[in-house]
Coordinates of C-alpha atoms in Angstrom, one line a residue:
Chain A
M1 CA 0.1 -0.1 0.1
L2 CA 2.7 2.4 1.0
R3 CA 4.8 1.4 -2.0
V4 CA 1.7 2.2 -4.5
F5 CA 1.4 5.7 -2.5
A6 CA 5.0 6.3 -3.0
A7 CA 5.0 5.3 -6.6
F8 CA 2.1 7.5 -7.2
S9 CA 3.5 10.7 -5.6
V10 CA 6.8 10.2 -7.6
L11 CA 4.5 10.2 -10.7
L12 CA 2.6 13.3 -9.7
L13 CA 6.0 15.0 -8.9
A14 CA 7.4 14.1 -12.5
A15 CA 4.3 15.0 -14.3
P16 CA 4.9 18.7 -15.0
A17 CA 8.7 17.9 -15.9
V18 CA 7.3 15.5 -18.6
A19 CA 4.5 17.8 -19.9
Q20 CA 7.2 20.7 -20.7
D21 CA 7.5 22.0 -24.0
A22 CA 10.9 22.8 -25.5
R23 CA 9.7 26.5 -25.9
L24 CA 10.2 28.9 -23.1
K25 CA 6.8 29.6 -21.8
V26 CA 6.2 33.2 -21.1
T27 CA 3.1 35.0 -19.7
A28 CA 2.5 38.7 -20.5
T29 CA 0.0 40.6 -18.7
F30 CA -1.8 42.3 -21.7
S31 CA -1.7 42.2 -25.5
I32 CA 0.8 45.0 -26.2
L33 CA 3.7 43.5 -24.1
G34 CA 2.9 40.1 -25.5
D35 CA 3.6 41.7 -29.1
V36 CA 6.9 42.9 -27.8
V37 CA 7.9 39.5 -26.1
K38 CA 7.1 37.7 -29.4
N39 CA 9.2 40.0 -31.5
I40 CA 12.2 39.4 -29.2
G41 CA 11.6 35.9 -28.4
G42 CA 10.8 34.7 -31.9
D43 CA 10.1 31.1 -32.0
R44 CA 12.0 30.2 -29.1
V45 CA 9.2 31.3 -26.9
E46 CA 5.5 30.5 -26.3
V47 CA 3.6 33.8 -25.2
T48 CA 0.3 33.5 -23.7
L49 CA -1.7 36.6 -22.6
L50 CA -3.9 37.4 -19.4
V51 CA -5.9 40.3 -21.0
G52 CA -6.4 39.6 -24.6
P53 CA -6.6 41.7 -27.6
N54 CA -9.5 44.4 -27.4
A55 CA -9.8 43.9 -23.6
D56 CA -9.3 46.5 -20.8
A57 CA -6.7 45.5 -18.5
H58 CA -7.9 48.3 -15.7
V59 CA -11.2 46.1 -15.2
Y60 CA -9.7 42.7 -15.8
S61 CA -10.9 39.9 -13.4
P62 CA -8.9 36.9 -13.4
S63 CA -10.2 33.6 -14.3
P64 CA -8.7 30.1 -13.1
A65 CA -7.3 29.5 -16.6
D66 CA -5.4 32.7 -16.0
A67 CA -4.0 31.3 -12.8
R68 CA -3.1 28.3 -14.7
K69 CA -1.1 30.2 -17.5
L70 CA 0.8 31.9 -14.7
A71 CA 1.6 28.4 -12.9
D72 CA 2.8 27.1 -16.2
A73 CA 4.8 30.2 -17.1
K74 CA 8.7 30.2 -16.6
V75 CA 8.8 33.9 -17.3
V76 CA 6.0 36.5 -16.4
V77 CA 6.3 39.9 -18.0
L78 CA 4.4 42.8 -16.7
N79 CA 4.2 46.6 -17.5
G80 CA 4.9 47.6 -13.9
L81 CA 4.1 51.4 -12.9
G82 CA 1.0 50.2 -11.2
F83 CA -0.8 49.2 -14.4
E84 CA -1.6 45.5 -13.1
G85 CA -2.7 46.2 -9.5
W86 CA -4.0 42.5 -9.3
I87 CA -0.8 40.9 -10.5
D88 CA 0.6 40.3 -7.0
R89 CA -2.4 38.4 -5.7
L90 CA -2.8 36.4 -8.8
V91 CA 0.7 35.6 -9.0
K92 CA 0.6 34.2 -5.4
A93 CA -2.7 32.7 -5.8
S94 CA -1.5 30.8 -8.9
G95 CA 1.8 29.3 -6.9
S96 CA 3.8 30.4 -9.8
N97 CA 7.6 30.6 -9.3
A98 CA 8.3 32.3 -12.6
A99 CA 10.7 35.1 -13.1
R100 CA 9.1 38.4 -13.1
V101 CA 10.2 41.0 -15.9
T102 CA 9.0 44.5 -15.4
A103 CA 8.9 46.0 -18.8
A104 CA 8.7 49.7 -17.5
K105 CA 11.7 49.6 -15.4
G106 CA 13.8 52.5 -16.1
V107 CA 11.1 54.5 -17.7
T108 CA 10.8 57.9 -16.4
P109 CA 7.5 58.1 -14.8
R110 CA 5.1 60.9 -15.4
R111 CA 2.5 61.9 -12.9
K112 CA -1.2 61.3 -13.8
T113 CA -3.5 64.1 -15.4
E114 CA -2.8 67.5 -14.1
G115 CA -5.7 69.8 -13.1
H116 CA -8.4 67.2 -12.2
G117 CA -8.2 67.5 -8.4
H118 CA -7.5 63.7 -7.4
S119 CA -4.0 63.2 -9.1
H120 CA -1.8 60.7 -7.4
G121 CA 0.4 57.8 -8.6
S122 CA 2.0 57.7 -11.8
D123 CA 0.8 57.1 -15.5
P124 CA 1.2 53.6 -16.5
H125 CA 0.7 54.1 -20.0
A126 CA 4.5 54.2 -20.8
W127 CA 4.2 52.5 -24.0
Q128 CA 2.5 55.5 -25.8
S129 CA 6.0 56.8 -26.4
V130 CA 8.0 54.4 -28.8
A131 CA 11.3 55.5 -26.8
N132 CA 9.7 53.9 -23.9
V133 CA 9.2 50.7 -25.8
K134 CA 12.7 50.5 -26.5
I135 CA 13.4 50.2 -22.8
Y136 CA 10.6 47.7 -22.5
A137 CA 12.5 45.7 -25.4
A138 CA 15.9 45.9 -23.4
N139 CA 14.0 44.7 -20.4
I140 CA 12.4 41.9 -21.8
R141 CA 15.6 40.6 -23.6
D142 CA 17.5 40.6 -20.4
G143 CA 14.7 38.9 -19.0
L144 CA 14.4 36.1 -21.4
V145 CA 18.4 35.7 -21.5
A146 CA 18.4 35.2 -17.6
A147 CA 15.5 32.4 -18.1
D148 CA 17.1 30.9 -21.2
P149 CA 20.8 31.5 -21.6
A150 CA 21.0 29.1 -24.3
G151 CA 18.8 31.3 -26.5
K152 CA 21.1 34.4 -26.0
A153 CA 22.4 35.0 -29.3
Q154 CA 18.8 34.8 -31.0
Y155 CA 17.4 37.1 -28.3
V156 CA 20.2 39.7 -28.8
S157 CA 19.9 39.8 -32.8
N158 CA 16.0 39.8 -32.6
T159 CA 16.1 42.8 -30.1
A160 CA 18.5 44.6 -32.3
A161 CA 16.3 44.1 -35.5
Y162 CA 13.1 45.0 -33.4
L163 CA 15.0 48.3 -32.0
A164 CA 15.7 49.4 -35.5
K165 CA 12.1 49.0 -36.5
L166 CA 11.3 51.2 -33.4
D167 CA 13.8 53.9 -34.0
A168 CA 12.2 54.1 -37.6
L169 CA 8.7 54.4 -36.2
E170 CA 9.8 57.2 -33.8
T171 CA 11.0 59.0 -36.7
E172 CA 7.8 58.4 -38.5
V173 CA 5.8 59.8 -35.5
R174 CA 7.8 62.9 -35.3
E175 CA 8.0 63.8 -38.9
T176 CA 3.8 63.2 -38.9
V177 CA 3.3 65.3 -35.9
A178 CA 5.5 68.0 -37.4
K179 CA 3.3 68.5 -40.4
I180 CA 0.3 69.3 -38.3
P181 CA -0.1 72.9 -37.7
A182 CA 0.9 73.8 -34.1
D183 CA -2.5 75.4 -33.2
R184 CA -4.4 72.3 -34.2
R185 CA -2.5 69.7 -32.1
R186 CA -5.1 69.2 -29.5
I187 CA -7.7 66.3 -29.3
I188 CA -10.1 64.6 -26.9
T189 CA -10.1 61.1 -26.1
T190 CA -12.2 59.0 -23.8
H191 CA -9.7 57.8 -21.5
D192 CA -6.7 59.6 -20.3
A193 CA -4.0 57.2 -21.7
F194 CA -1.9 59.3 -23.9
G195 CA 0.1 61.4 -21.5
F196 CA 3.3 59.7 -22.6
F197 CA 2.6 60.5 -26.1
K198 CA 1.8 64.1 -25.4
D199 CA 5.0 64.5 -23.6
A200 CA 7.1 62.8 -26.2
Y201 CA 5.6 64.3 -29.3
G202 CA 3.9 67.6 -28.2
L203 CA -0.1 66.7 -29.0
D204 CA -2.4 67.6 -26.4
F205 CA -4.8 65.0 -25.4
I206 CA -7.8 65.8 -23.1
A207 CA -10.0 63.1 -21.5
P208 CA -13.5 63.3 -20.0
Q209 CA -12.7 60.7 -17.5
G210 CA -9.9 60.4 -15.1
V211 CA -6.8 58.4 -15.8
S212 CA -8.5 55.0 -15.4
T213 CA -11.7 53.7 -17.2
E214 CA -13.0 52.5 -13.9
S215 CA -14.3 55.8 -13.1
E216 CA -17.8 57.0 -14.2
A217 CA -18.1 60.6 -15.7
S218 CA -19.6 63.2 -13.7
A219 CA -21.9 65.9 -15.2
K220 CA -19.2 68.4 -14.1
D221 CA -16.5 66.6 -16.0
V222 CA -18.6 66.7 -19.1
A223 CA -19.4 70.1 -18.9
R224 CA -15.8 70.9 -18.2
I225 CA -14.8 69.3 -21.5
I226 CA -17.6 70.8 -23.5
V227 CA -16.5 74.4 -22.2
Q228 CA -12.8 73.5 -23.1
I229 CA -13.5 72.3 -26.5
K230 CA -15.6 75.4 -27.5
R231 CA -13.1 77.7 -25.7
Q232 CA -10.0 76.4 -27.3
K233 CA -11.6 75.2 -30.4
I234 CA -10.4 71.8 -30.3
P235 CA -10.7 70.4 -33.9
A236 CA -11.3 66.6 -33.1
V237 CA -12.6 64.1 -30.7
F238 CA -11.6 60.6 -30.8
M239 CA -12.6 57.1 -29.4
E240 CA -10.9 54.3 -28.2
N241 CA -11.4 50.5 -28.6
I242 CA -12.0 50.1 -24.8
S243 CA -14.0 52.9 -23.6
D244 CA -17.7 54.2 -23.8
P245 CA -18.5 55.6 -27.2
R246 CA -21.9 57.0 -26.4
L247 CA -20.5 59.8 -24.1
L248 CA -18.1 60.9 -26.7
K249 CA -20.6 61.0 -29.3
R250 CA -22.8 63.2 -27.1
I251 CA -19.9 65.8 -26.6
A252 CA -19.1 65.8 -30.3
D253 CA -22.5 66.5 -31.2
E254 CA -22.8 69.3 -28.7
T255 CA -19.5 71.0 -29.6
G256 CA -19.5 70.5 -33.3
A257 CA -15.9 69.0 -33.1
K258 CA -15.2 66.2 -35.8
I259 CA -15.3 62.6 -34.6
G260 CA -12.1 61.1 -35.8
G261 CA -11.7 57.3 -36.0
T262 CA -10.9 54.8 -33.1
L263 CA -7.6 55.3 -31.4
Y264 CA -6.2 52.3 -29.7
S265 CA -4.6 52.8 -26.3
D266 CA -4.1 49.9 -24.1
A267 CA -5.1 47.0 -26.0
L268 CA -4.3 45.7 -29.7
T269 CA -6.9 44.3 -32.1
G270 CA -7.5 40.8 -33.0
E271 CA -5.5 39.6 -36.2
K272 CA -8.0 41.2 -38.6
G273 CA -8.1 44.4 -37.0
P274 CA -6.2 47.5 -37.8
A275 CA -3.7 47.3 -35.0
P276 CA -2.7 43.6 -34.4
T277 CA 0.9 44.5 -33.4
Y278 CA 2.4 47.4 -31.6
I279 CA 4.0 48.9 -34.4
D280 CA 0.9 48.8 -36.3
L281 CA -1.1 50.3 -33.3
I282 CA 1.0 53.4 -33.1
R283 CA 1.2 53.7 -37.1
H284 CA -3.0 53.5 -37.0
N285 CA -3.3 55.9 -34.1
L286 CA -1.0 58.3 -36.2
K287 CA -2.8 58.1 -39.2
Q288 CA -6.0 58.9 -37.6
I289 CA -5.0 61.9 -35.8
S290 CA -2.9 63.4 -38.5
G291 CA -6.1 62.6 -40.9
A292 CA -8.4 64.5 -38.5
L293 CA -6.2 67.5 -37.7
T294 CA -4.7 68.4 -40.9
T295 CA -7.7 68.2 -42.9
S296 CA -10.2 71.1 -41.7
Chain B
M1 CA -26.8 83.0 -7.8
I2 CA -29.9 81.0 -7.5
Y3 CA -30.0 81.1 -11.3
D4 CA -26.5 80.0 -11.7
T5 CA -26.9 77.1 -9.1
L6 CA -30.3 75.8 -10.3
I7 CA -31.0 76.7 -14.1
A8 CA -27.8 77.8 -15.8
P9 CA -26.2 74.3 -16.2
F10 CA -29.5 73.4 -18.1
A11 CA -29.6 76.6 -20.1
E12 CA -25.9 76.4 -20.9
F13 CA -25.4 72.7 -21.8
E14 CA -27.4 70.5 -24.3
F15 CA -26.3 67.2 -22.6
M16 CA -27.7 68.3 -19.3
R17 CA -31.2 69.3 -20.9
R18 CA -31.2 65.8 -22.4
A19 CA -30.4 64.3 -19.2
L20 CA -33.2 66.1 -17.3
A21 CA -35.7 65.3 -20.3
G22 CA -34.6 61.5 -20.0
T23 CA -35.1 61.6 -16.3
I24 CA -38.4 63.4 -16.3
A25 CA -39.8 60.9 -18.8
L26 CA -38.3 58.0 -16.9
A27 CA -39.9 59.5 -13.5
F28 CA -43.4 59.5 -15.3
G29 CA -43.3 55.8 -15.9
A30 CA -41.3 54.7 -13.0
G31 CA -43.1 56.3 -10.3
P32 CA -46.4 54.5 -10.8
I33 CA -44.9 51.3 -11.6
G34 CA -42.9 51.4 -8.3
V35 CA -46.0 52.4 -6.4
F36 CA -47.6 49.0 -7.7
L37 CA -44.6 47.1 -7.1
M38 CA -44.6 48.0 -3.4
L39 CA -48.3 47.6 -3.1
R40 CA -48.1 44.1 -4.5
R41 CA -45.2 43.3 -2.3
M42 CA -42.9 42.9 -5.2
S43 CA -40.2 45.4 -4.3
L44 CA -37.5 42.9 -4.8
V45 CA -39.1 41.5 -8.0
G46 CA -38.0 44.8 -9.6
D47 CA -34.4 44.1 -8.7
A48 CA -34.6 40.5 -9.8
M49 CA -36.0 41.4 -13.2
A50 CA -33.5 44.0 -13.9
H51 CA -30.8 41.3 -13.5
A52 CA -32.9 38.9 -15.6
V53 CA -33.0 41.5 -18.6
L54 CA -29.1 41.3 -18.8
P55 CA -28.6 38.1 -21.1
G56 CA -31.2 39.5 -23.9
A57 CA -29.3 43.0 -23.9
A58 CA -26.2 41.0 -24.1
V59 CA -27.4 39.1 -27.1
G60 CA -28.6 42.1 -28.7
F61 CA -25.1 43.9 -27.9
L62 CA -23.3 41.0 -29.5
L63 CA -25.5 40.9 -32.6
S64 CA -25.2 44.7 -33.5
G65 CA -23.1 46.7 -31.0
L66 CA -24.3 49.2 -28.6
N67 CA -27.6 49.5 -30.8
L68 CA -30.2 50.9 -28.9
F69 CA -33.3 49.1 -30.3
A70 CA -31.4 45.5 -30.7
M71 CA -30.6 45.8 -27.0
A72 CA -33.9 47.1 -25.9
A73 CA -35.7 44.2 -27.9
G74 CA -33.2 41.6 -26.3
G75 CA -34.0 42.9 -22.9
L76 CA -37.7 42.9 -23.4
V77 CA -37.5 39.1 -24.7
A78 CA -35.3 37.9 -21.7
G79 CA -37.4 39.7 -19.1
F80 CA -40.6 38.2 -20.5
V81 CA -39.3 34.7 -20.7
V82 CA -38.1 35.0 -17.1
A83 CA -41.4 36.5 -15.7
V84 CA -43.6 34.2 -17.7
A85 CA -41.5 31.0 -16.9
A86 CA -41.4 32.1 -13.0
G87 CA -45.3 32.6 -13.3
L88 CA -45.9 29.3 -14.9
V89 CA -43.7 27.3 -12.7
A90 CA -45.5 28.9 -9.6
R91 CA -48.8 28.1 -11.0
S92 CA -48.2 24.6 -11.9
T93 CA -45.7 23.4 -9.0
E94 CA -45.5 23.5 -5.3
L95 CA -42.7 26.2 -5.7
K96 CA -43.9 29.9 -4.6
E97 CA -43.5 32.7 -7.3
D98 CA -40.6 34.4 -5.7
A99 CA -38.6 31.3 -5.1
S100 CA -39.1 30.3 -8.8
L101 CA -38.2 33.9 -9.8
A102 CA -35.3 33.9 -7.7
A103 CA -34.0 30.8 -9.7
F104 CA -34.6 32.1 -13.0
F105 CA -33.3 35.5 -12.6
I106 CA -30.2 34.2 -11.2
I107 CA -29.8 31.8 -14.2
S108 CA -30.6 34.6 -16.5
L109 CA -28.1 37.0 -14.9
A110 CA -25.2 34.0 -15.1
L111 CA -25.8 33.6 -18.7
G112 CA -25.7 37.3 -19.4
V113 CA -22.3 37.7 -17.7
T114 CA -21.2 34.5 -19.6
I115 CA -22.5 35.9 -22.9
V116 CA -20.9 39.2 -22.4
S117 CA -17.4 38.0 -21.2
V118 CA -17.0 35.3 -23.6
K119 CA -17.8 37.3 -26.8
G120 CA -17.3 40.9 -25.5
T121 CA -14.7 42.6 -23.0
N122 CA -14.8 43.3 -19.6
I123 CA -15.6 47.1 -20.3
D124 CA -18.6 46.2 -22.3
L125 CA -20.2 44.5 -19.1
L126 CA -19.7 47.6 -16.9
H127 CA -21.5 49.7 -19.6
F128 CA -24.6 47.2 -19.0
L129 CA -24.2 47.5 -15.2
F130 CA -23.8 51.4 -15.1
G131 CA -25.3 53.4 -18.1
T132 CA -24.9 56.9 -18.3
V133 CA -27.7 59.5 -18.4
L134 CA -25.2 62.0 -19.7
A135 CA -25.1 60.3 -23.1
L136 CA -28.6 60.2 -24.1
D137 CA -28.9 60.7 -27.9
N138 CA -32.4 61.4 -29.7
Q139 CA -33.2 57.7 -30.3
M140 CA -32.7 57.0 -26.7
L141 CA -34.9 59.9 -25.5
V142 CA -37.6 58.9 -27.8
L143 CA -37.4 55.3 -26.8
I144 CA -37.6 56.5 -23.1
A145 CA -40.6 58.7 -23.8
I146 CA -42.5 55.9 -25.8
N147 CA -41.7 53.7 -22.7
A148 CA -43.2 56.2 -20.3
T149 CA -46.2 56.7 -22.6
V150 CA -46.9 53.2 -23.0
T151 CA -46.5 52.5 -19.1
V152 CA -49.2 55.4 -18.3
V153 CA -51.5 54.3 -20.9
G154 CA -51.2 50.6 -20.0
L155 CA -51.5 51.3 -16.4
A156 CA -54.8 53.2 -16.8
V157 CA -56.1 50.2 -18.8
I158 CA -55.3 47.6 -16.2
Y159 CA -56.0 50.0 -13.3
R160 CA -59.1 48.5 -11.9
P161 CA -58.3 44.7 -11.8
L162 CA -54.7 45.8 -10.6
V163 CA -55.8 47.6 -7.6
L164 CA -58.5 45.4 -6.7
E165 CA -55.9 42.5 -6.8
C166 CA -53.7 44.6 -4.6
V167 CA -56.3 45.0 -1.9
D168 CA -58.6 42.0 -2.2
P169 CA -57.5 39.3 -4.5
G170 CA -60.2 36.9 -3.4
F171 CA -62.9 39.4 -4.4
L172 CA -61.3 39.8 -7.5
R173 CA -61.1 36.2 -8.4
S174 CA -64.8 35.9 -7.4
V175 CA -66.0 38.4 -10.0
S176 CA -63.7 38.4 -12.7
G177 CA -60.9 36.6 -14.4
A178 CA -58.7 39.5 -15.2
G179 CA -56.3 39.1 -12.4
A180 CA -53.8 36.9 -14.3
P181 CA -53.9 38.8 -17.6
A182 CA -53.5 42.0 -15.6
H183 CA -50.4 40.6 -13.8
I184 CA -49.0 39.4 -16.8
A185 CA -49.4 43.1 -18.4
F186 CA -47.9 44.7 -15.3
L187 CA -44.8 42.5 -15.6
A188 CA -44.5 43.6 -19.1
L189 CA -44.7 47.1 -18.3
L190 CA -42.2 46.6 -15.3
V191 CA -39.7 45.1 -18.0
V192 CA -40.2 48.1 -20.4
N193 CA -39.4 50.6 -17.8
L194 CA -36.4 48.7 -16.7
V195 CA -35.2 48.5 -20.4
S196 CA -35.4 52.6 -20.3
G197 CA -33.9 52.7 -17.0
F198 CA -30.7 50.8 -17.9
H199 CA -29.7 53.2 -20.6
A200 CA -30.0 56.1 -18.5
L201 CA -29.0 54.6 -15.1
G202 CA -27.6 51.1 -15.9
T203 CA -29.1 47.8 -14.8
L204 CA -27.9 47.9 -11.3
L205 CA -29.6 51.4 -10.6
A206 CA -32.6 51.2 -12.9
V207 CA -34.7 49.8 -10.2
G208 CA -33.8 52.7 -7.6
I209 CA -35.8 55.1 -9.7
M210 CA -38.9 53.1 -9.2
I211 CA -38.7 51.8 -5.7
L212 CA -37.3 54.7 -3.9
P213 CA -40.0 57.3 -5.0
A214 CA -42.7 54.7 -4.4
V215 CA -41.6 54.0 -0.8
T216 CA -41.5 57.7 -0.3
A217 CA -44.8 58.3 -1.5
R218 CA -46.0 55.7 0.9
F219 CA -45.1 58.2 3.8
W220 CA -47.3 61.0 2.3
A221 CA -50.7 59.3 1.3
R222 CA -52.9 56.4 1.7
D223 CA -54.7 56.8 -1.6
I224 CA -53.2 54.8 -4.6
T225 CA -53.7 57.8 -7.0
A226 CA -52.2 60.3 -4.6
M227 CA -49.2 57.7 -4.2
M228 CA -48.7 57.5 -7.9
V229 CA -48.7 61.1 -8.3
I230 CA -46.2 61.8 -5.2
G231 CA -44.0 58.6 -6.5
A232 CA -43.7 60.4 -9.9
V233 CA -43.1 64.0 -8.6
S234 CA -40.3 62.7 -6.2
A235 CA -38.8 60.6 -9.0
L236 CA -38.7 63.9 -11.1
I237 CA -37.3 65.7 -8.4
S238 CA -34.6 63.1 -7.8
G239 CA -33.6 63.4 -11.2
Y240 CA -33.4 67.2 -11.3
A241 CA -31.5 67.4 -8.0
G242 CA -29.2 64.5 -8.7
L243 CA -28.1 66.0 -12.0
L244 CA -27.4 69.3 -10.2
V245 CA -25.3 67.5 -7.5
S246 CA -23.5 65.6 -10.4
Y247 CA -22.9 68.9 -12.0
H248 CA -21.6 70.8 -9.1
S249 CA -19.9 68.3 -7.1
G250 CA -18.5 65.9 -9.8
V251 CA -20.1 62.8 -8.5
P252 CA -21.2 60.2 -11.2
S253 CA -24.7 61.2 -12.4
G254 CA -26.5 57.9 -12.0
P255 CA -25.5 57.1 -8.5
A256 CA -26.2 60.9 -7.6
V257 CA -29.7 60.7 -8.9
I258 CA -30.6 57.6 -6.7
L259 CA -28.7 59.1 -3.8
V260 CA -31.0 62.1 -3.9
A261 CA -34.2 59.7 -4.2
G262 CA -32.7 58.0 -1.2
A263 CA -32.1 61.1 0.8
I264 CA -35.8 62.1 0.1
Y265 CA -37.0 58.8 1.4
A266 CA -34.7 59.1 4.6
V267 CA -36.6 62.6 5.1
S268 CA -40.0 61.0 4.4
L269 CA -39.3 58.2 6.8
L270 CA -38.8 60.6 9.5
F271 CA -41.3 63.3 8.8
G272 CA -43.8 61.8 6.5
R273 CA -47.6 62.6 7.4
V274 CA -48.5 58.9 7.2
G275 CA -46.5 56.8 9.5
G276 CA -43.3 58.9 9.8
L277 CA -41.4 58.2 12.8
V278 CA -41.4 61.8 14.1
W279 CA -45.2 61.9 13.8
Q280 CA -45.6 58.4 15.5
A281 CA -43.5 59.6 18.5
F282 CA -45.6 62.7 19.0
P283 CA -49.1 61.3 18.2
G284 CA -51.0 63.8 20.7
K285 CA -52.3 66.9 18.7
H286 CA -54.8 65.4 16.3
L287 CA -56.6 63.4 18.8
E288 CA -57.6 66.1 20.7
A289 CA -61.0 67.3 18.8

């Protein structure tokens, strides 16, 4: 009896090792990070996401399947800057002992929206500046190398290639913004996620909600935005893939501002959408913005 | 000064006028419905039905996005199915109506959450649970107004059997068979009002604008007609004052409306002429004559 039991527990202990894939299992907290990891890991890593495309990480609620993904993962990549408030509890609950990589480590933090009363903590949406994603890439490269030293050469060369693409993207963004007349570089979006974009490229983004999509807009906020649009003659209002479009439509109707296309802030779209990768996302946003602001 | 506080927000901003129009229309339907809910001891049924509406609205949302009519139609269908199924089970088995309704609405809610989160995203679900009165467009206003009209006319038609069933169901059964149809029609009107309410206030708060004004009215009148009028007026005041509170203090508008209704209820509970706590504590005077 005891022997059977002993044999059984040996089997149980051995099971995870047998099930292991040759590829390095990496779990990224949301779709944009997942894309960067894929670019750097190439075919040496298998990436799973906790918050998938088109979903809002601010209001994410974990499922048991997510805890399993974490438990299986060798490396967990998270944004940091307080973006994933739930990650500590989830990691603990899943019993995962994966190495943690904080992608935004070393990014210069910026404060949340100014002039809105309750501004505390830092803005987590650092990926809206391409320069920050270069830091992300370097952090992720180091994390992957530490977890899988055998793949170092590949990770390093993939990262170099990706950084070159990001440099090209950065130049493209700067050139496009430079073409927009300075007095038209102002737009409204539903959630305040573009602070880093604003600081990096000199476009003003104004949002009717606070920094997080969790808060519900009050009449005061909406009135403030409308007054501002009218007074500053803000030319365009934009929507995101994750916020309430109805409120924005109302604001646009009332002020006569033009409704631009959809901007993608915190989540990629699916394969068929306009922003399946991070680079596509920035390009898409850029095209929408310059399209609405240059034509009058 | 008074103008700035009370009227200017509405004069200056169209969205405030729309929100006000929406809450007024909502008040006309929700007040009377709430009074009957209370008199029929169905106050909690309203809440249950609000949750039961979710899967229908979710299916409508998945088929055609934030399309008003698809969501409203889906909500109506889901609400009816739950109400009728609960009624049928109660009539044909040992189970009482409250128990069978509880069973159906919770299944319906779970189904709704599943549908929304499998196909949609987390944020969609929040939009169902918390609507916003600040984003009412023409379509929505028209829908709310139609619903309020249907409610008022519908209540007028089924008024007699409905009142009789509240006060003396045995007598109604002995003289007429109108009790069951009137009950079904009433549930239909309830669902119609919930569908209006969840666009303006969200599924979680839509019931508030029905129940709070109704229980408030209970402290000011014994007569059903008077109660319905007081209910509608107090819902209307809650809407107006709630919007102002939201405008001046920056509190989200839906909860603000319901909290004002709650405050009016609390005051009525204390000072209401009919059974208010303060009047109960000092009953002396009007017994003198």
